[in-house]
PDB file of C-alpha atoms and ligand atoms in Angstrom:
ATOM      1  CA  MET A  48     -24.988 -55.952  44.917  1.00  0.00           C
ATOM      2  CA  THR A  49     -25.560 -57.113  41.369  1.00  0.00           C
ATOM      3  CA  THR A  50     -28.560 -56.153  39.296  1.00  0.00           C
ATOM      4  CA  ASP A  51     -30.537 -59.026  37.904  1.00  0.00           C
ATOM      5  CA  LEU A  52     -34.182 -59.980  37.822  1.00  0.00           C
ATOM      6  CA  THR A  53     -34.017 -61.304  41.378  1.00  0.00           C
ATOM      7  CA  SER A  54     -33.853 -57.672  42.528  1.00  0.00           C
ATOM      8  CA  PHE A  55     -37.588 -57.492  41.713  1.00  0.00           C
ATOM      9  CA  ASP A  56     -38.293 -60.470  43.971  1.00  0.00           C
ATOM     10  CA  LEU A  57     -40.408 -59.608  47.010  1.00  0.00           C
ATOM     11  CA  THR A  58     -40.404 -63.017  48.667  1.00  0.00           C
ATOM     12  CA  GLY A  59     -40.571 -62.665  52.439  1.00  0.00           C
ATOM     13  CA  ARG A  60     -41.778 -59.050  52.292  1.00  0.00           C
ATOM     14  CA  LEU A  61     -45.058 -57.757  53.677  1.00  0.00           C
ATOM     15  CA  ALA A  62     -46.895 -55.098  51.669  1.00  0.00           C
ATOM     16  CA  VAL A  63     -49.826 -52.957  52.797  1.00  0.00           C
ATOM     17  CA  VAL A  64     -52.135 -51.891  49.968  1.00  0.00           C
ATOM     18  CA  THR A  65     -55.007 -49.490  50.644  1.00  0.00           C
ATOM     19  CA  GLY A  66     -58.113 -49.491  48.490  1.00  0.00           C
ATOM     20  CA  ALA A  67     -57.223 -53.049  47.513  1.00  0.00           C
ATOM     21  CA  ALA A  68     -60.740 -54.305  46.758  1.00  0.00           C
ATOM     22  CA  ARG A  69     -60.905 -53.127  43.155  1.00  0.00           C
ATOM     23  CA  GLY A  70     -59.325 -51.049  40.401  1.00  0.00           C
ATOM     24  CA  LEU A  71     -55.675 -50.136  40.686  1.00  0.00           C
ATOM     25  CA  GLY A  72     -55.461 -51.368  44.278  1.00  0.00           C
ATOM     26  CA  MET A  73     -56.545 -54.856  43.335  1.00  0.00           C
ATOM     27  CA  ALA A  74     -53.974 -54.966  40.518  1.00  0.00           C
ATOM     28  CA  PHE A  75     -51.255 -53.637  42.838  1.00  0.00           C
ATOM     29  CA  ALA A  76     -52.041 -56.177  45.568  1.00  0.00           C
ATOM     30  CA  THR A  77     -52.120 -59.047  43.102  1.00  0.00           C
ATOM     31  CA  GLY A  78     -48.950 -57.884  41.353  1.00  0.00           C
ATOM     32  CA  LEU A  79     -47.041 -57.643  44.643  1.00  0.00           C
ATOM     33  CA  ALA A  80     -48.157 -61.183  45.487  1.00  0.00           C
ATOM     34  CA  ALA A  81     -47.008 -62.377  42.058  1.00  0.00           C
ATOM     35  CA  ALA A  82     -43.583 -60.937  42.920  1.00  0.00           C
ATOM     36  CA  GLY A  83     -43.612 -62.927  46.187  1.00  0.00           C
ATOM     37  CA  ALA A  84     -45.008 -60.551  48.812  1.00  0.00           C
ATOM     38  CA  ASP A  85     -47.620 -61.292  51.424  1.00  0.00           C
ATOM     39  CA  VAL A  86     -50.260 -58.581  51.416  1.00  0.00           C
ATOM     40  CA  VAL A  87     -52.329 -56.638  53.910  1.00  0.00           C
ATOM     41  CA  ALA A  88     -55.372 -55.679  51.832  1.00  0.00           C
ATOM     42  CA  VAL A  89     -57.299 -52.727  53.231  1.00  0.00           C
ATOM     43  CA  ASP A  90     -60.589 -51.229  52.152  1.00  0.00           C
ATOM     44  CA  ARG A  91     -63.677 -49.515  53.527  1.00  0.00           C
ATOM     45  CA  PRO A  92     -65.985 -51.438  55.849  1.00  0.00           C
ATOM     46  CA  GLY A  93     -68.656 -53.199  53.805  1.00  0.00           C
ATOM     47  CA  VAL A  94     -66.494 -53.531  50.698  1.00  0.00           C
ATOM     48  CA  ASP A  95     -65.837 -57.099  49.559  1.00  0.00           C
ATOM     49  CA  LEU A  96     -62.153 -58.025  49.774  1.00  0.00           C
ATOM     50  CA  SER A  97     -62.685 -61.696  48.963  1.00  0.00           C
ATOM     51  CA  PRO A  98     -61.897 -61.431  45.196  1.00  0.00           C
ATOM     52  CA  VAL A  99     -58.507 -59.814  45.834  1.00  0.00           C
ATOM     53  CA  ALA A 100     -57.809 -62.217  48.697  1.00  0.00           C
ATOM     54  CA  ALA A 101     -58.553 -65.159  46.398  1.00  0.00           C
ATOM     55  CA  ALA A 102     -56.259 -63.739  43.690  1.00  0.00           C
ATOM     56  CA  ILE A 103     -53.455 -63.432  46.254  1.00  0.00           C
ATOM     57  CA  THR A 104     -53.869 -66.829  47.900  1.00  0.00           C
ATOM     58  CA  ASP A 105     -54.124 -68.465  44.452  1.00  0.00           C
ATOM     59  CA  GLN A 106     -50.514 -67.378  44.034  1.00  0.00           C
ATOM     60  CA  GLY A 107     -49.503 -69.031  47.275  1.00  0.00           C
ATOM     61  CA  ARG A 108     -49.149 -65.788  49.234  1.00  0.00           C
ATOM     62  CA  ALA A 109     -50.920 -64.744  52.423  1.00  0.00           C
ATOM     63  CA  CYS A 110     -53.596 -62.065  52.311  1.00  0.00           C
ATOM     64  CA  HIS A 111     -54.582 -60.339  55.557  1.00  0.00           C
ATOM     65  CA  ARG A 112     -57.859 -58.493  55.014  1.00  0.00           C
ATOM     66  CA  TYR A 113     -58.793 -55.358  56.890  1.00  0.00           C
ATOM     67  CA  ALA A 114     -61.998 -53.344  56.830  1.00  0.00           C
ATOM     68  CA  PHE A 115     -60.804 -49.901  57.851  1.00  0.00           C
ATOM     69  CA  ASP A 116     -62.106 -46.455  56.983  1.00  0.00           C
ATOM     70  CA  LEU A 117     -59.045 -44.374  56.157  1.00  0.00           C
ATOM     71  CA  ALA A 118     -61.056 -41.206  56.727  1.00  0.00           C
ATOM     72  CA  ASP A 119     -60.742 -42.039  60.430  1.00  0.00           C
ATOM     73  CA  THR A 120     -57.360 -40.324  60.661  1.00  0.00           C
ATOM     74  CA  GLU A 121     -57.153 -40.448  64.439  1.00  0.00           C
ATOM     75  CA  ALA A 122     -57.348 -44.260  64.393  1.00  0.00           C
ATOM     76  CA  ILE A 123     -54.548 -44.805  61.859  1.00  0.00           C
ATOM     77  CA  ALA A 124     -51.553 -44.975  64.215  1.00  0.00           C
ATOM     78  CA  GLY A 125     -53.250 -47.488  66.521  1.00  0.00           C
ATOM     79  CA  TRP A 126     -54.321 -49.610  63.572  1.00  0.00           C
ATOM     80  CA  VAL A 127     -50.756 -49.670  62.209  1.00  0.00           C
ATOM     81  CA  ASP A 128     -49.469 -50.719  65.642  1.00  0.00           C
ATOM     82  CA  ASP A 129     -52.000 -53.571  65.667  1.00  0.00           C
ATOM     83  CA  LEU A 130     -50.837 -54.650  62.207  1.00  0.00           C
ATOM     84  CA  ARG A 131     -47.243 -54.901  63.298  1.00  0.00           C
ATOM     85  CA  ARG A 132     -48.194 -56.892  66.397  1.00  0.00           C
ATOM     86  CA  ALA A 133     -50.231 -59.299  64.266  1.00  0.00           C
ATOM     87  CA  HIS A 134     -48.010 -59.706  61.190  1.00  0.00           C
ATOM     88  CA  GLY A 135     -44.545 -58.296  61.934  1.00  0.00           C
ATOM     89  CA  PRO A 136     -42.674 -55.584  60.028  1.00  0.00           C
ATOM     90  CA  VAL A 137     -44.155 -53.941  56.946  1.00  0.00           C
ATOM     91  CA  HIS A 138     -41.701 -53.599  54.053  1.00  0.00           C
ATOM     92  CA  VAL A 139     -43.857 -51.884  51.424  1.00  0.00           C
ATOM     93  CA  LEU A 140     -46.669 -49.365  51.804  1.00  0.00           C
ATOM     94  CA  VAL A 141     -48.852 -48.616  48.801  1.00  0.00           C
ATOM     95  CA  ASN A 142     -51.105 -45.671  49.574  1.00  0.00           C
ATOM     96  CA  ASN A 143     -53.552 -46.287  46.756  1.00  0.00           C
ATOM     97  CA  ALA A 144     -57.032 -45.544  48.140  1.00  0.00           C
ATOM     98  CA  GLY A 145     -58.469 -42.332  46.803  1.00  0.00           C
ATOM     99  CA  VAL A 146     -61.760 -40.660  46.014  1.00  0.00           C
ATOM    100  CA  ALA A 147     -62.798 -38.170  43.338  1.00  0.00           C
ATOM    101  CA  ARG A 148     -65.834 -36.022  42.664  1.00  0.00           C
ATOM    102  CA  LEU A 149     -66.700 -33.911  39.627  1.00  0.00           C
ATOM    103  CA  GLU A 150     -67.883 -30.472  40.771  1.00  0.00           C
ATOM    104  CA  HIS A 151     -67.512 -26.872  39.669  1.00  0.00           C
ATOM    105  CA  PHE A 152     -65.195 -24.900  41.937  1.00  0.00           C
ATOM    106  CA  ASN A 153     -68.167 -23.045  43.468  1.00  0.00           C
ATOM    107  CA  GLU A 154     -70.099 -26.240  44.239  1.00  0.00           C
ATOM    108  CA  ILE A 155     -67.422 -27.622  46.542  1.00  0.00           C
ATOM    109  CA  THR A 156     -68.519 -27.380  50.172  1.00  0.00           C
ATOM    110  CA  VAL A 157     -66.261 -27.141  53.196  1.00  0.00           C
ATOM    111  CA  ALA A 158     -67.465 -30.568  54.339  1.00  0.00           C
ATOM    112  CA  GLY A 159     -66.918 -32.098  50.878  1.00  0.00           C
ATOM    113  CA  TRP A 160     -63.436 -30.608  50.595  1.00  0.00           C
ATOM    114  CA  ARG A 161     -62.442 -31.953  54.012  1.00  0.00           C
ATOM    115  CA  GLU A 162     -63.917 -35.374  53.340  1.00  0.00           C
ATOM    116  CA  LEU A 163     -61.891 -35.757  50.146  1.00  0.00           C
ATOM    117  CA  MET A 164     -58.711 -34.432  51.750  1.00  0.00           C
ATOM    118  CA  ARG A 165     -59.077 -36.835  54.679  1.00  0.00           C
ATOM    119  CA  VAL A 166     -58.796 -39.861  52.382  1.00  0.00           C
ATOM    120  CA  ASN A 167     -56.558 -38.507  49.608  1.00  0.00           C
ATOM    121  CA  VAL A 168     -54.065 -36.572  51.734  1.00  0.00           C
ATOM    122  CA  ASP A 169     -54.433 -37.035  55.512  1.00  0.00           C
ATOM    123  CA  ALA A 170     -54.603 -40.830  55.392  1.00  0.00           C
ATOM    124  CA  VAL A 171     -51.694 -41.008  52.947  1.00  0.00           C
ATOM    125  CA  PHE A 172     -49.505 -38.931  55.218  1.00  0.00           C
ATOM    126  CA  PHE A 173     -50.435 -40.416  58.581  1.00  0.00           C
ATOM    127  CA  LEU A 174     -50.242 -43.988  57.320  1.00  0.00           C
ATOM    128  CA  ALA A 175     -46.794 -43.295  55.890  1.00  0.00           C
ATOM    129  CA  GLN A 176     -45.789 -41.515  59.083  1.00  0.00           C
ATOM    130  CA  ARG A 177     -46.576 -44.440  61.386  1.00  0.00           C
ATOM    131  CA  ILE A 178     -45.384 -47.177  59.062  1.00  0.00           C
ATOM    132  CA  ALA A 179     -42.120 -45.309  58.436  1.00  0.00           C
ATOM    133  CA  GLU A 180     -41.580 -45.020  62.187  1.00  0.00           C
ATOM    134  CA  HIS A 181     -41.943 -48.786  62.466  1.00  0.00           C
ATOM    135  CA  MET A 182     -39.640 -49.328  59.474  1.00  0.00           C
ATOM    136  CA  ILE A 183     -36.969 -47.253  61.208  1.00  0.00           C
ATOM    137  CA  ALA A 184     -37.451 -49.062  64.531  1.00  0.00           C
ATOM    138  CA  ASP A 185     -37.360 -52.459  62.779  1.00  0.00           C
ATOM    139  CA  GLY A 186     -34.345 -51.577  60.604  1.00  0.00           C
ATOM    140  CA  VAL A 187     -36.360 -52.146  57.438  1.00  0.00           C
ATOM    141  CA  ALA A 188     -35.165 -50.400  54.257  1.00  0.00           C
ATOM    142  CA  GLY A 189     -38.803 -49.898  53.318  1.00  0.00           C
ATOM    143  CA  ARG A 190     -40.601 -48.633  50.265  1.00  0.00           C
ATOM    144  CA  ILE A 191     -43.411 -46.096  50.309  1.00  0.00           C
ATOM    145  CA  VAL A 192     -45.332 -45.740  47.065  1.00  0.00           C
ATOM    146  CA  ASN A 193     -48.101 -43.159  47.011  1.00  0.00           C
ATOM    147  CA  VAL A 194     -50.564 -43.112  44.147  1.00  0.00           C
ATOM    148  CA  SER A 195     -51.021 -39.549  42.963  1.00  0.00           C
ATOM    149  CA  SER A 196     -52.238 -38.771  39.448  1.00  0.00           C
ATOM    150  CA  LYS A 197     -51.420 -36.800  36.337  1.00  0.00           C
ATOM    151  CA  ASN A 198     -53.817 -34.394  38.117  1.00  0.00           C
ATOM    152  CA  GLY A 199     -51.158 -33.913  40.766  1.00  0.00           C
ATOM    153  CA  LEU A 200     -48.924 -32.432  38.066  1.00  0.00           C
ATOM    154  CA  VAL A 201     -51.379 -30.690  35.717  1.00  0.00           C
ATOM    155  CA  ALA A 202     -54.889 -29.453  36.628  1.00  0.00           C
ATOM    156  CA  GLU A 203     -58.191 -30.526  35.115  1.00  0.00           C
ATOM    157  CA  ALA A 204     -61.453 -28.553  35.307  1.00  0.00           C
ATOM    158  CA  GLY A 205     -64.151 -29.794  37.666  1.00  0.00           C
ATOM    159  CA  LEU A 206     -61.668 -31.418  40.018  1.00  0.00           C
ATOM    160  CA  ALA A 207     -60.164 -28.555  42.062  1.00  0.00           C
ATOM    161  CA  HIS A 208     -60.192 -30.529  45.329  1.00  0.00           C
ATOM    162  CA  TYR A 209     -58.923 -33.713  43.666  1.00  0.00           C
ATOM    163  CA  ASN A 210     -56.155 -31.857  41.813  1.00  0.00           C
ATOM    164  CA  ALA A 211     -55.096 -30.113  45.034  1.00  0.00           C
ATOM    165  CA  SER A 212     -55.083 -33.408  46.928  1.00  0.00           C
ATOM    166  CA  LYS A 213     -52.872 -35.108  44.367  1.00  0.00           C
ATOM    167  CA  GLY A 214     -50.517 -32.126  44.224  1.00  0.00           C
ATOM    168  CA  ALA A 215     -50.225 -32.449  47.994  1.00  0.00           C
ATOM    169  CA  VAL A 216     -49.409 -36.145  47.655  1.00  0.00           C
ATOM    170  CA  GLU A 217     -46.579 -35.250  45.267  1.00  0.00           C
ATOM    171  CA  LEU A 218     -44.943 -32.830  47.692  1.00  0.00           C
ATOM    172  CA  LEU A 219     -45.569 -34.791  50.864  1.00  0.00           C
ATOM    173  CA  THR A 220     -43.922 -37.764  49.154  1.00  0.00           C
ATOM    174  CA  ARG A 221     -40.836 -35.743  48.316  1.00  0.00           C
ATOM    175  CA  SER A 222     -40.771 -34.478  51.910  1.00  0.00           C
ATOM    176  CA  LEU A 223     -40.849 -38.069  53.159  1.00  0.00           C
ATOM    177  CA  ALA A 224     -38.071 -38.999  50.748  1.00  0.00           C
ATOM    178  CA  ALA A 225     -35.903 -36.231  52.140  1.00  0.00           C
ATOM    179  CA  GLU A 226     -36.484 -37.246  55.771  1.00  0.00           C
ATOM    180  CA  LEU A 227     -36.431 -41.005  55.329  1.00  0.00           C
ATOM    181  CA  GLY A 228     -33.455 -41.261  52.972  1.00  0.00           C
ATOM    182  CA  PRO A 229     -30.925 -41.527  55.825  1.00  0.00           C
ATOM    183  CA  HIS A 230     -32.821 -44.628  57.017  1.00  0.00           C
ATOM    184  CA  GLY A 231     -32.653 -46.298  53.608  1.00  0.00           C
ATOM    185  CA  ILE A 232     -36.389 -45.875  53.062  1.00  0.00           C
ATOM    186  CA  THR A 233     -37.565 -44.634  49.670  1.00  0.00           C
ATOM    187  CA  ALA A 234     -40.741 -42.673  48.931  1.00  0.00           C
ATOM    188  CA  ASN A 235     -42.082 -42.136  45.427  1.00  0.00           C
ATOM    189  CA  THR A 236     -45.346 -41.664  43.607  1.00  0.00           C
ATOM    190  CA  ILE A 237     -46.984 -43.357  40.692  1.00  0.00           C
ATOM    191  CA  ALA A 238     -48.962 -40.807  38.681  1.00  0.00           C
ATOM    192  CA  PRO A 239     -51.468 -42.675  36.525  1.00  0.00           C
ATOM    193  CA  GLY A 240     -53.227 -41.121  33.567  1.00  0.00           C
ATOM    194  CA  MET A 241     -56.564 -42.385  32.251  1.00  0.00           C
ATOM    195  CA  ILE A 242     -56.999 -45.884  33.658  1.00  0.00           C
ATOM    196  CA  ALA A 243     -60.254 -47.786  33.204  1.00  0.00           C
ATOM    197  CA  THR A 244     -61.656 -48.290  36.737  1.00  0.00           C
ATOM    198  CA  GLY A 245     -64.833 -47.374  38.587  1.00  0.00           C
ATOM    199  CA  ILE A 246     -63.483 -44.229  40.263  1.00  0.00           C
ATOM    200  CA  ASP A 247     -65.598 -41.875  38.168  1.00  0.00           C
ATOM    201  CA  GLY A 248     -68.668 -44.132  38.288  1.00  0.00           C
ATOM    202  CA  GLU A 249     -70.893 -41.426  39.731  1.00  0.00           C
ATOM    203  CA  PHE A 250     -69.602 -38.495  37.694  1.00  0.00           C
ATOM    204  CA  PRO A 251     -72.555 -36.680  36.089  1.00  0.00           C
ATOM    205  CA  PHE A 252     -71.301 -36.410  32.498  1.00  0.00           C
ATOM    206  CA  ASP A 253     -71.616 -37.790  28.991  1.00  0.00           C
ATOM    207  CA  ARG A 254     -69.275 -40.717  29.526  1.00  0.00           C
ATOM    208  CA  GLU A 255     -69.254 -41.943  25.970  1.00  0.00           C
ATOM    209  CA  ALA A 256     -68.282 -38.560  24.471  1.00  0.00           C
ATOM    210  CA  PHE A 257     -65.737 -37.908  27.227  1.00  0.00           C
ATOM    211  CA  GLU A 258     -64.023 -41.261  26.853  1.00  0.00           C
ATOM    212  CA  ALA A 259     -63.982 -40.930  23.059  1.00  0.00           C
ATOM    213  CA  ALA A 260     -62.307 -37.514  23.412  1.00  0.00           C
ATOM    214  CA  TRP A 261     -59.689 -38.993  25.723  1.00  0.00           C
ATOM    215  CA  GLU A 262     -59.075 -41.939  23.450  1.00  0.00           C
ATOM    216  CA  ARG A 263     -58.096 -39.438  20.739  1.00  0.00           C
ATOM    217  CA  ARG A 264     -55.924 -37.471  23.170  1.00  0.00           C
ATOM    218  CA  ILE A 265     -53.738 -40.361  24.408  1.00  0.00           C
ATOM    219  CA  PRO A 266     -50.650 -40.786  22.166  1.00  0.00           C
ATOM    220  CA  LEU A 267     -49.914 -44.430  22.870  1.00  0.00           C
ATOM    221  CA  ARG A 268     -51.777 -46.945  20.770  1.00  0.00           C
ATOM    222  CA  GLY A 269     -54.622 -48.517  22.718  1.00  0.00           C
ATOM    223  CA  GLY A 270     -55.963 -45.424  24.470  1.00  0.00           C
ATOM    224  CA  TYR A 271     -57.050 -45.873  28.093  1.00  0.00           C
ATOM    225  CA  GLY A 272     -54.752 -47.860  30.324  1.00  0.00           C
ATOM    226  CA  THR A 273     -55.729 -50.775  32.528  1.00  0.00           C
ATOM    227  CA  PRO A 274     -54.826 -51.268  36.198  1.00  0.00           C
ATOM    228  CA  ALA A 275     -52.406 -53.996  35.103  1.00  0.00           C
ATOM    229  CA  ASP A 276     -50.515 -51.390  33.043  1.00  0.00           C
ATOM    230  CA  CYS A 277     -49.475 -49.688  36.303  1.00  0.00           C
ATOM    231  CA  VAL A 278     -48.111 -52.754  38.085  1.00  0.00           C
ATOM    232  CA  GLY A 279     -44.651 -52.731  36.482  1.00  0.00           C
ATOM    233  CA  ALA A 280     -44.024 -49.234  37.832  1.00  0.00           C
ATOM    234  CA  LEU A 281     -44.995 -50.403  41.310  1.00  0.00           C
ATOM    235  CA  LEU A 282     -42.739 -53.459  41.241  1.00  0.00           C
ATOM    236  CA  LEU A 283     -39.802 -51.250  40.331  1.00  0.00           C
ATOM    237  CA  LEU A 284     -40.483 -48.763  43.122  1.00  0.00           C
ATOM    238  CA  ALA A 285     -41.387 -51.451  45.703  1.00  0.00           C
ATOM    239  CA  SER A 286     -38.368 -53.699  45.218  1.00  0.00           C
ATOM    240  CA  ASP A 287     -34.589 -53.687  45.526  1.00  0.00           C
ATOM    241  CA  ALA A 288     -34.484 -52.836  41.819  1.00  0.00           C
ATOM    242  CA  GLY A 289     -35.638 -49.321  42.752  1.00  0.00           C
ATOM    243  CA  ARG A 290     -33.245 -48.905  45.645  1.00  0.00           C
ATOM    244  CA  TYR A 291     -31.698 -45.630  44.379  1.00  0.00           C
ATOM    245  CA  ILE A 292     -34.977 -44.087  43.203  1.00  0.00           C
ATOM    246  CA  THR A 293     -36.549 -41.757  45.751  1.00  0.00           C
ATOM    247  CA  GLY A 294     -38.449 -38.487  45.858  1.00  0.00           C
ATOM    248  CA  THR A 295     -39.735 -38.705  42.341  1.00  0.00           C
ATOM    249  CA  HIS A 296     -42.820 -39.665  40.361  1.00  0.00           C
ATOM    250  CA  LEU A 297     -43.342 -42.240  37.699  1.00  0.00           C
ATOM    251  CA  VAL A 298     -46.001 -41.093  35.244  1.00  0.00           C
ATOM    252  CA  VAL A 299     -47.968 -43.990  33.727  1.00  0.00           C
ATOM    253  CA  ASP A 300     -50.236 -42.226  31.259  1.00  0.00           C
ATOM    254  CA  GLY A 301     -49.630 -43.469  27.715  1.00  0.00           C
ATOM    255  CA  GLY A 302     -47.870 -40.198  26.907  1.00  0.00           C
ATOM    256  CA  VAL A 303     -50.664 -37.737  27.768  1.00  0.00           C
ATOM    257  CA  LEU A 304     -48.462 -35.320  29.704  1.00  0.00           C
ATOM    258  CA  ALA A 305     -45.746 -35.561  27.073  1.00  0.00           C
ATOM    259  CA  ASP A 306     -47.983 -34.088  24.373  1.00  0.00           C
ATOM    260  CA  GLN A 307     -49.327 -30.528  24.830  1.00  0.00           C
ATOM    261  CA  MET A 308     -51.924 -30.882  22.118  1.00  0.00           C
ATOM    262  CA  PRO A 309     -52.784 -33.727  19.712  1.00  0.00           C
ATOM    263  CA  ARG A 310     -51.350 -31.897  16.695  1.00  0.00           C
ATOM    264  CA  LEU A 311     -50.740 -35.216  14.991  1.00  0.00           C
ATOM    265  CA  ARG A 312     -54.454 -35.498  14.250  1.00  0.00           C
ATOM    266  CA  PHE A 313     -54.268 -32.301  12.169  1.00  0.00           C
ATOM    267  CA  MET A 314     -51.292 -33.411  10.085  1.00  0.00           C
ATOM    268  CA  PRO A 315     -51.286 -35.424   6.886  1.00  0.00           C
ATOM    269  CA  PRO A 316     -51.199 -39.169   7.614  1.00  0.00           C
ATOM    270  CA  TYR A 317     -47.858 -40.731   8.445  1.00  0.00           C
ATOM    271  CA  ARG A 318     -45.989 -42.011   5.413  1.00  0.00           C
ATOM    272  CA  GLY A 319     -42.939 -44.072   6.296  1.00  0.00           C
ATOM    273  CA  THR A 320     -39.740 -43.764   4.337  1.00  0.00           C
ATOM    274  CA  VAL A 321     -38.568 -47.326   4.853  1.00  0.00           C
TER     275      VAL A 321
HETATM  276  N1  NAD B 431     -58.445 -44.598  37.501  1.00  0.00           N
HETATM  277  C1  NAD B 431     -57.717 -43.591  37.078  1.00  0.00           C
HETATM  278  O1  NAD B 431     -57.787 -43.178  35.911  1.00  0.00           O
HETATM  279  C2  NAD B 431     -56.766 -42.908  38.027  1.00  0.00           C
HETATM  280  C3  NAD B 431     -55.925 -41.934  37.492  1.00  0.00           C
HETATM  281  C4  NAD B 431     -55.032 -41.294  38.333  1.00  0.00           C
HETATM  282  C5  NAD B 431     -54.974 -41.616  39.664  1.00  0.00           C
HETATM  283  N2  NAD B 431     -55.801 -42.561  40.173  1.00  0.00           N
HETATM  284  C6  NAD B 431     -55.696 -42.865  41.600  1.00  0.00           C
HETATM  285  O2  NAD B 431     -55.497 -44.248  41.769  1.00  0.00           O
HETATM  286  C7  NAD B 431     -56.021 -44.651  43.028  1.00  0.00           C
HETATM  287  C8  NAD B 431     -56.962 -45.820  42.815  1.00  0.00           C
HETATM  288  O3  NAD B 431     -57.993 -45.403  41.947  1.00  0.00           O
HETATM  289  P1  NAD B 431     -58.989 -46.380  41.199  1.00  0.00           P
HETATM  290  O4  NAD B 431     -59.237 -45.760  39.875  1.00  0.00           O
HETATM  291  O5  NAD B 431     -58.531 -47.761  41.310  1.00  0.00           O
HETATM  292  O6  NAD B 431     -60.311 -46.114  42.094  1.00  0.00           O
HETATM  293  P2  NAD B 431     -61.467 -47.086  42.589  1.00  0.00           P
HETATM  294  O7  NAD B 431     -62.581 -46.183  43.005  1.00  0.00           O
HETATM  295  O8  NAD B 431     -61.745 -48.145  41.590  1.00  0.00           O
HETATM  296  O9  NAD B 431     -60.806 -47.784  43.871  1.00  0.00           O
HETATM  297  C9  NAD B 431     -60.508 -47.039  45.018  1.00  0.00           C
HETATM  298  C10 NAD B 431     -60.573 -47.965  46.216  1.00  0.00           C
HETATM  299  O10 NAD B 431     -60.283 -47.188  47.386  1.00  0.00           O
HETATM  300  C11 NAD B 431     -61.218 -47.525  48.393  1.00  0.00           C
HETATM  301  N3  NAD B 431     -61.422 -46.427  49.328  1.00  0.00           N
HETATM  302  C12 NAD B 431     -61.970 -45.219  49.052  1.00  0.00           C
HETATM  303  N4  NAD B 431     -62.113 -44.520  50.183  1.00  0.00           N
HETATM  304  C13 NAD B 431     -61.660 -45.295  51.199  1.00  0.00           C
HETATM  305  C14 NAD B 431     -61.582 -45.125  52.597  1.00  0.00           C
HETATM  306  N5  NAD B 431     -62.042 -44.016  53.205  1.00  0.00           N
HETATM  307  N6  NAD B 431     -61.037 -46.113  53.334  1.00  0.00           N
HETATM  308  C15 NAD B 431     -60.601 -47.252  52.747  1.00  0.00           C
HETATM  309  N7  NAD B 431     -60.671 -47.472  51.421  1.00  0.00           N
HETATM  310  C16 NAD B 431     -61.192 -46.509  50.653  1.00  0.00           C
HETATM  311  C17 NAD B 431     -62.504 -47.815  47.615  1.00  0.00           C
HETATM  312  O11 NAD B 431     -63.452 -48.556  48.367  1.00  0.00           O
HETATM  313  C18 NAD B 431     -61.974 -48.566  46.405  1.00  0.00           C
HETATM  314  O12 NAD B 431     -61.897 -49.952  46.618  1.00  0.00           O
HETATM  315  C19 NAD B 431     -56.709 -43.412  43.623  1.00  0.00           C
HETATM  316  O13 NAD B 431     -55.844 -42.793  44.533  1.00  0.00           O
HETATM  317  C20 NAD B 431     -56.924 -42.537  42.405  1.00  0.00           C
HETATM  318  O14 NAD B 431     -57.013 -41.172  42.739  1.00  0.00           O
HETATM  319  C21 NAD B 431     -56.714 -43.225  39.380  1.00  0.00           C
END
C-alpha cells in the first residue's frame, strides 16, 4: 500500500458521530463528510440536527439523523443493531458527546456523578463495544476515535468528575486498542485543549477573566482553538492514513500541555538574531 493523499479518502465509509448537533461534533461530522463519508449524526432528543445535516448533504453525502439519549446505556446495543440493519456496516465511530459541570469536589452528588459518567464513560464504552462487535462480524478494519480531553491527562480544579471521566476514556480506549488490534480495528483518542464551544455555557464563573487568563496561557498564537482545528486529527485517525496508529492520544491544545508554566511572559521580549 502506498501513502498518498488518497489514504485520507473516506468515500464509501459510514461514520457515526455522537453529539453531532453542535461544537466539536458538528465539525467532526462535517469534516468526515468532506472526506467522503456518509454520516450517522446522533444527539439528544429535542436537539436540532438539521444544521449539521444540511452541512453534510451540501457536500453530497448522506446524513442519517438520530435522536438518542446516550445516557440510556441499556438501549445502546439494540440501537446499534438497528443502525446496522438500516444502513449497513459502520466503519468509523466518533464518540464525541460529552457533558461537563463546574463544581467543588464536595458539591458533587452521587446522582450527578453517575449522570456525568453515564454519558462520558458508559456510553463511550458500550457504543464502542457493540460497534466493534459488528466491525469484527462484518470484517471491517474500523476506526474508533474517542474524544477525551487534556483533562484526561492533567487535572483541573472544579472538574473532579469530568477529569475522572476523561481519564477513564483514555484507558478504556487503550484497552480497546489492545483487544481489537488483531481484528485490524484501531482505537485512539483526541484530547482537545481549550476549544471555543458551548460546553461550559452554564458554568458559574467570570467568563471574561477566565478566558483572558487562558488566552495568555496557550503558547500557540491565536489562543483558543476552534472545532475546525480538531478535524485534521480526526481525519488522520479515522482513515487509512492512520492505519498503524492505535492505543494512543492526539493532543490538540495549542501547546498547553507542553508548557508547565508561561515563563515566556516573564522574560525580556524576544529579539531575533536574523
Ligand atoms: N470544548 C472544549 O474546550 C473541549 C475540550 C476538551 C474536550 N472536549 C470534549 O469534546 C466533546 C465535545 O464537546 P463540545 O465542546 O463540542 O461540547 P458541546 O456541549 O458544544 O456539544 C456536546 C454535544 O453532545 C450532546 N450530548 C450531550 N449529552 C448527550 C446525550 N446524553 N446523548 C446524546 N447527545 C448528548 C449535546 O447535546 C451536544 O450537542 C466532549 O466530549 C467534550 O468533553 C471539549
